[in-house]
Amino acid sequence: MYSALTGLLDGNPFTENGQLRVPDSLNDILEVLKEALKLLTAFQVHPDISLQLCAYLFFFINASLFNILMERGSVAGFYQWSRGVQIRANLDLLMDWVQNIGLGDLASEFFQKLSAAVNLLATPKETLLQASWASLRTEFAALKPAQLHHMLREYSAGRPCPSGWSPSAEDCEHAVRTADILESFDNHPPLILPSSTFHLELGKPIVEPALFEQLSYLQDFIGRLPHIKSQTETYAEEQVSKGTSLDSPSVTSPAHQVSSSRPSPEADSDLSSPAEPGQAQGSHGDLTSCEAVLAQKLKSLQLQNTLPGAAHTSYHKSLALDPSCLLTPPNTPQGMELAELEADLREGIRQLKKGN
């Protein structure tokens, strides 16, 4: 749409004989509007939504063409009466077509800004030169002071402006605001969702056979589509297969469980590692035997301490066994007795190994 809009400003609607016709450039705009209406009708868009979409199209056409007209006006000689008459004729042809489809009032509401600017250009130069700022503000009220001042200044580019075109005291400040020259697209008409008069009432039973035909066709089409596994499904199946292979011993038959519970010769040969259960039991037995020998030695030492002997010997024995004088437990063997105990333990362990 935007690329075709400039045709309304450039197209010549007059033939050589002075007859009015629709130029090709304007026809491009009409084709876009016709196609939009065709789509709204074909897809049975709600009438309220269709009306709001048309309103937005008119708003877009008005704002875009007006901004282009303001920008081109900065070029010396663009604002001329002949060009204004040409643009006015093209705009009238567009409005005639819109009136024929029943949207004339809606288009007139949104084309006020563009229509006022075009009417200003189409006004004879002699009439403009005699007009005052106050009269122009009244006649072209749709234009902001900055927009009117911009058009009058560029209309007489290279020549001094008539004194009557000077902005009034109350408009003087607003007339020099260049930010107000172009139209903003932010104040577009709102899109309000309707709440009634739908073609398909969700609260009522469906009686349209065409809808069932479309749903049946869609169902058959989906059923004929090849099923392509997604990466997520493939990954999930791989995880399930891995989990089944890891848990396979728990789901095997009872006969397999019985046979697997019996150790095979190969398994017996592999049980020679340090972590072998049988060897762990043997080591536990050796440890028990060593503890028994150690307990026996400690008892012997205690008996020796209780035997009568020399006074000095008993004193040293009692001192050695006094818990307050020891950093180790009182029953811990000391000196030569510890060496004898270690030798006996080694001998006991050697004998156990020979027995095994």
Coordinates of C-alpha atoms in Angstrom, one line a residue:
M1 CA 0.0 0.0 0.0
Y2 CA 2.7 2.5 1.0
S3 CA 4.6 2.1 -2.2
A4 CA 1.5 2.8 -4.3
L5 CA 0.4 5.8 -2.4
T6 CA 2.6 8.3 -4.2
G7 CA 0.6 7.6 -7.3
L8 CA -2.2 9.8 -5.9
L9 CA 0.2 12.7 -5.8
D10 CA 1.9 12.1 -9.1
G11 CA -0.8 10.6 -11.3
N12 CA -2.4 12.8 -13.9
P13 CA -6.2 12.3 -13.9
F14 CA -6.9 14.4 -17.0
T15 CA -6.7 13.3 -20.6
E16 CA -5.6 15.5 -23.4
N17 CA -9.2 16.5 -24.0
G18 CA -9.6 17.6 -20.4
Q19 CA -11.7 14.6 -19.5
L20 CA -11.4 12.9 -16.0
R21 CA -10.1 9.4 -15.8
V22 CA -8.6 7.0 -13.2
P23 CA -4.8 7.0 -13.8
D24 CA -2.9 3.8 -13.5
S25 CA -1.1 5.0 -10.4
L26 CA -4.4 5.6 -8.6
N27 CA -5.7 2.3 -9.8
D28 CA -2.9 0.5 -7.9
I29 CA -4.3 2.0 -4.7
L30 CA -7.8 0.9 -5.6
E31 CA -6.6 -2.7 -6.3
V32 CA -5.1 -2.9 -2.8
L33 CA -8.3 -1.8 -1.3
K34 CA -10.4 -4.2 -3.4
E35 CA -8.2 -7.1 -2.5
A36 CA -8.5 -6.2 1.2
L37 CA -12.3 -6.2 1.0
K38 CA -12.2 -9.5 -1.0
L39 CA -10.2 -11.2 1.8
L40 CA -12.5 -9.9 4.5
T41 CA -15.5 -11.2 2.7
A42 CA -13.9 -14.6 1.8
F43 CA -12.9 -15.3 5.4
Q44 CA -16.2 -14.0 6.8
V45 CA -14.6 -11.6 9.1
H46 CA -16.9 -10.0 11.6
P47 CA -18.6 -6.9 10.3
D48 CA -17.3 -4.8 13.2
I49 CA -13.7 -6.0 12.7
S50 CA -14.0 -5.4 8.9
L51 CA -15.2 -1.8 9.5
Q52 CA -12.3 -1.1 12.0
L53 CA -9.7 -2.5 9.5
C54 CA -11.1 -0.3 6.8
A55 CA -10.9 2.7 9.2
Y56 CA -7.3 1.9 9.9
L57 CA -6.5 1.7 6.1
F58 CA -8.1 5.2 5.7
F59 CA -6.1 6.5 8.6
F60 CA -2.9 5.1 7.2
I61 CA -3.6 6.5 3.7
N62 CA -4.3 10.0 5.2
A63 CA -1.2 10.1 7.5
S64 CA 1.2 8.7 4.9
L65 CA 0.1 11.0 2.0
F66 CA 0.0 14.0 4.2
N67 CA 3.5 13.5 5.5
I68 CA 4.8 12.9 1.9
L69 CA 3.1 16.1 0.9
M70 CA 4.7 18.0 3.7
E71 CA 8.2 16.6 2.9
R72 CA 7.9 17.2 -0.8
G73 CA 6.8 20.8 -0.1
S74 CA 10.3 21.6 1.1
V75 CA 11.4 21.3 -2.6
A76 CA 11.1 24.7 -4.2
G77 CA 8.3 25.0 -6.7
F78 CA 6.4 21.8 -5.6
Y79 CA 3.5 23.7 -4.0
Q80 CA 1.6 25.0 -7.1
W81 CA -2.0 25.6 -7.9
S82 CA -1.8 23.2 -10.9
R83 CA -0.4 20.4 -8.8
G84 CA -3.1 21.0 -6.1
V85 CA -5.9 20.7 -8.7
Q86 CA -4.4 17.4 -10.0
I87 CA -4.1 15.9 -6.5
R88 CA -7.6 17.1 -5.7
A89 CA -9.0 15.3 -8.7
N90 CA -7.3 12.1 -7.8
L91 CA -8.6 12.3 -4.2
D92 CA -12.1 12.9 -5.5
L93 CA -11.9 9.8 -7.7
L94 CA -10.7 7.8 -4.7
M95 CA -13.6 9.2 -2.6
D96 CA -16.1 8.3 -5.3
W97 CA -15.0 4.7 -5.2
V98 CA -15.2 4.6 -1.4
Q99 CA -18.6 6.1 -1.5
N100 CA -19.8 3.4 -3.9
I101 CA -18.9 0.7 -1.4
G102 CA -20.7 2.4 1.4
L103 CA -17.7 3.8 3.4
G104 CA -17.8 7.4 2.3
D105 CA -18.6 8.9 5.7
L106 CA -15.8 6.8 7.3
A107 CA -13.3 7.9 4.7
S108 CA -14.3 11.5 5.0
E109 CA -13.7 11.5 8.7
F110 CA -10.1 10.2 8.3
F111 CA -9.2 12.2 5.2
Q112 CA -9.9 15.6 6.7
K113 CA -6.2 16.5 7.2
L114 CA -5.2 15.5 3.7
S115 CA -8.2 17.1 2.1
A116 CA -7.5 20.4 3.9
A117 CA -3.9 20.5 2.7
V118 CA -5.0 19.6 -0.9
N119 CA -7.7 22.2 -0.9
L120 CA -5.2 24.8 0.2
L121 CA -2.9 24.0 -2.7
A122 CA -5.9 23.9 -5.1
T123 CA -7.0 27.4 -4.1
P124 CA -6.2 30.0 -6.7
K125 CA -3.1 32.0 -6.0
E126 CA -4.8 35.4 -6.1
T127 CA -7.3 34.2 -3.5
L128 CA -4.5 33.1 -1.2
L129 CA -2.6 36.3 -1.5
Q130 CA -5.6 38.3 -0.3
A131 CA -6.4 36.0 2.6
S132 CA -5.3 36.6 6.1
W133 CA -3.9 34.2 8.7
A134 CA -7.1 34.3 10.7
S135 CA -9.3 33.5 7.6
L136 CA -7.0 30.7 6.5
R137 CA -7.0 29.2 10.0
T138 CA -10.8 29.2 9.9
E139 CA -11.1 27.8 6.4
F140 CA -8.5 25.1 6.9
A141 CA -9.1 24.3 10.6
A142 CA -8.0 20.7 10.2
L143 CA -4.4 22.0 9.8
K144 CA -2.2 22.7 12.8
P145 CA -0.6 26.2 13.0
A146 CA 2.8 24.7 12.2
Q147 CA 1.4 22.8 9.2
L148 CA -0.4 25.8 7.8
H149 CA 2.7 28.0 8.3
H150 CA 4.9 25.5 6.6
M151 CA 2.7 25.3 3.5
L152 CA 2.4 29.1 3.2
R153 CA 6.1 29.6 3.6
E154 CA 7.0 27.0 1.0
Y155 CA 4.2 28.2 -1.3
S156 CA 6.0 31.5 -1.8
A157 CA 9.5 30.2 -1.7
G158 CA 12.0 32.7 -2.9
R159 CA 9.6 35.5 -2.5
P160 CA 8.6 37.5 0.6
C161 CA 5.4 36.2 2.2
P162 CA 2.4 38.6 2.3
S163 CA 2.0 40.4 5.6
G164 CA -1.4 38.8 6.1
W165 CA 0.1 35.3 6.3
S166 CA 2.0 36.1 9.5
P167 CA 0.8 34.0 12.4
S168 CA -1.3 35.7 15.0
A169 CA 0.1 36.4 18.5
E170 CA -1.7 33.4 20.0
D171 CA -0.5 31.0 17.2
C172 CA 3.0 32.5 16.8
E173 CA 4.6 30.0 19.3
H174 CA 2.8 27.0 17.8
A175 CA 3.5 28.0 14.2
V176 CA 7.3 27.5 14.6
R177 CA 7.1 24.0 16.2
T178 CA 8.6 21.9 13.4
A179 CA 7.8 18.7 15.4
D180 CA 4.0 19.4 14.7
I181 CA 4.4 19.4 10.9
L182 CA 4.3 15.7 10.3
E183 CA 1.4 13.5 11.4
S184 CA 2.0 10.7 14.0
F185 CA 0.9 7.1 13.5
D186 CA 0.4 6.6 17.2
N187 CA -3.2 8.0 17.4
H188 CA -4.6 5.3 15.1
P189 CA -8.2 4.1 15.6
P190 CA -8.5 1.4 18.3
L191 CA -9.4 -2.2 17.5
I192 CA -12.3 -3.3 19.6
L193 CA -13.3 -7.0 19.7
P194 CA -17.0 -7.5 19.1
S195 CA -19.2 -9.4 21.6
S196 CA -22.2 -10.4 19.5
T197 CA -23.5 -11.2 16.0
F198 CA -20.9 -13.8 15.2
H199 CA -21.2 -16.1 12.2
L200 CA -20.4 -19.1 14.5
E201 CA -22.2 -18.9 17.8
L202 CA -20.2 -21.1 20.2
G203 CA -23.1 -21.5 22.6
K204 CA -25.4 -23.0 19.9
P205 CA -25.3 -26.4 18.1
I206 CA -23.4 -26.4 14.8
V207 CA -25.8 -27.0 11.9
E208 CA -23.6 -25.9 9.1
P209 CA -22.7 -28.9 6.9
A210 CA -19.9 -27.0 5.1
L211 CA -18.1 -26.8 8.5
F212 CA -18.3 -30.5 9.0
E213 CA -17.1 -31.2 5.5
Q214 CA -14.0 -29.0 6.2
L215 CA -13.3 -30.7 9.5
S216 CA -13.7 -34.1 8.0
Y217 CA -11.3 -33.2 5.2
L218 CA -8.8 -31.8 7.7
Q219 CA -9.0 -35.0 9.8
D220 CA -8.4 -37.2 6.7
F221 CA -5.5 -35.1 5.6
I222 CA -3.8 -35.3 9.1
G223 CA -4.4 -39.1 9.1
R224 CA -2.5 -39.5 5.8
L225 CA 0.5 -37.6 7.0
P226 CA 3.6 -39.8 7.7
H227 CA 4.4 -39.9 11.4
I228 CA 7.9 -38.4 11.8
K229 CA 9.4 -39.0 15.2
S230 CA 10.7 -35.9 16.8
Q231 CA 14.0 -35.7 18.6
T232 CA 12.3 -35.8 21.9
E233 CA 10.4 -39.0 21.1
T234 CA 13.6 -40.6 19.8
Y235 CA 15.5 -39.7 22.9
A236 CA 12.7 -41.0 25.2
E237 CA 12.7 -44.3 23.4
E238 CA 16.4 -44.6 23.7
Q239 CA 16.2 -43.9 27.4
V240 CA 13.4 -46.5 27.8
S241 CA 15.5 -49.1 25.9
K242 CA 18.5 -48.4 28.0
G243 CA 16.5 -48.7 31.2
T244 CA 15.1 -52.0 30.0
S245 CA 18.5 -53.4 29.3
L246 CA 19.8 -52.4 32.7
D247 CA 16.8 -53.8 34.5
S248 CA 16.6 -57.0 32.4
P249 CA 17.9 -59.4 35.3
S250 CA 14.9 -58.4 37.4
V251 CA 12.4 -59.3 34.7
T252 CA 13.9 -62.6 33.6
S253 CA 12.2 -66.0 34.1
P254 CA 12.4 -67.9 37.4
A255 CA 14.6 -70.6 35.9
H256 CA 17.1 -68.0 34.7
Q257 CA 17.1 -66.5 38.2
V258 CA 17.8 -69.9 39.8
S259 CA 20.6 -70.7 37.4
S260 CA 22.1 -67.2 37.7
S261 CA 22.1 -67.5 41.5
R262 CA 24.5 -70.5 41.3
P263 CA 28.1 -69.4 40.9
S264 CA 29.9 -70.7 37.9
P265 CA 33.5 -71.8 37.8
E266 CA 34.5 -68.7 36.0
A267 CA 32.9 -66.7 38.7
D268 CA 34.8 -68.7 41.3
S269 CA 38.0 -67.8 39.5
D270 CA 37.1 -64.2 39.5
L271 CA 36.5 -64.0 43.2
S272 CA 40.2 -64.0 43.9
S273 CA 40.2 -60.2 44.1
P274 CA 40.7 -58.3 47.4
A275 CA 37.0 -57.4 47.4
E276 CA 36.0 -61.1 47.3
P277 CA 33.4 -62.0 49.9
G278 CA 35.0 -65.3 50.9
Q279 CA 38.3 -63.7 51.5
A280 CA 36.7 -60.9 53.4
Q281 CA 35.2 -63.6 55.7
G282 CA 38.7 -65.2 56.1
S283 CA 40.2 -61.8 57.0
H284 CA 37.5 -61.3 59.5
G285 CA 38.3 -64.7 61.1
D286 CA 42.0 -63.8 61.3
L287 CA 41.2 -60.5 62.9
T288 CA 39.0 -62.3 65.5
S289 CA 41.9 -64.6 66.3
C290 CA 44.3 -61.8 66.7
E291 CA 41.9 -60.0 69.0
A292 CA 41.6 -63.1 71.1
V293 CA 45.4 -63.5 71.4
L294 CA 45.7 -59.8 72.3
A295 CA 43.1 -60.1 75.0
Q296 CA 44.9 -63.2 76.4
K297 CA 48.2 -61.3 76.6
L298 CA 46.6 -58.4 78.3
K299 CA 45.1 -60.7 80.9
S300 CA 48.5 -62.2 81.5
L301 CA 50.0 -58.8 82.1
Q302 CA 47.4 -57.9 84.6
L303 CA 48.0 -61.2 86.5
Q304 CA 51.7 -60.4 86.6
N305 CA 51.1 -57.0 88.1
T306 CA 49.1 -58.6 90.9
L307 CA 51.9 -61.1 91.8
P308 CA 54.0 -60.2 94.9
G309 CA 57.6 -59.1 94.2
A310 CA 60.2 -56.5 95.2
A311 CA 59.0 -53.3 96.6
H312 CA 60.7 -51.2 94.0
T313 CA 59.3 -53.5 91.2
S314 CA 55.8 -53.3 92.6
Y315 CA 56.1 -49.5 92.8
H316 CA 57.2 -49.2 89.2
K317 CA 54.5 -51.6 88.1
S318 CA 51.8 -49.7 90.0
L319 CA 53.2 -46.4 88.7
A320 CA 53.2 -47.7 85.2
L321 CA 49.6 -48.9 85.5
D322 CA 48.4 -45.7 87.2
P323 CA 45.9 -44.0 84.7
S324 CA 46.8 -40.5 86.0
C325 CA 50.4 -41.0 84.9
L326 CA 49.7 -42.4 81.4
L327 CA 48.9 -40.8 78.1
T328 CA 47.6 -44.2 76.9
P329 CA 44.9 -46.5 78.3
P330 CA 46.0 -48.3 81.5
N331 CA 45.9 -51.7 79.9
T332 CA 48.1 -50.9 77.0
P333 CA 51.3 -53.1 77.1
Q334 CA 54.6 -51.2 77.7
G335 CA 58.2 -51.7 76.6
M336 CA 59.4 -55.3 76.1
E337 CA 55.9 -56.7 76.8
L338 CA 54.6 -54.9 73.6
A339 CA 57.5 -56.4 71.5
E340 CA 56.7 -59.9 72.8
L341 CA 53.0 -59.3 72.1
E342 CA 53.7 -58.3 68.5
A343 CA 55.9 -61.4 68.0
D344 CA 53.2 -63.7 69.3
L345 CA 50.6 -62.0 67.0
R346 CA 52.8 -62.5 64.0
E347 CA 53.4 -66.1 64.8
G348 CA 49.7 -66.7 65.2
I349 CA 48.9 -65.1 61.9
R350 CA 51.6 -67.2 60.2
Q351 CA 50.1 -70.4 61.6
L352 CA 46.7 -69.4 60.4
K353 CA 47.9 -68.8 56.9
K354 CA 49.6 -72.3 56.9
G355 CA 46.4 -73.9 58.1
N356 CA 44.5 -72.3 55.2

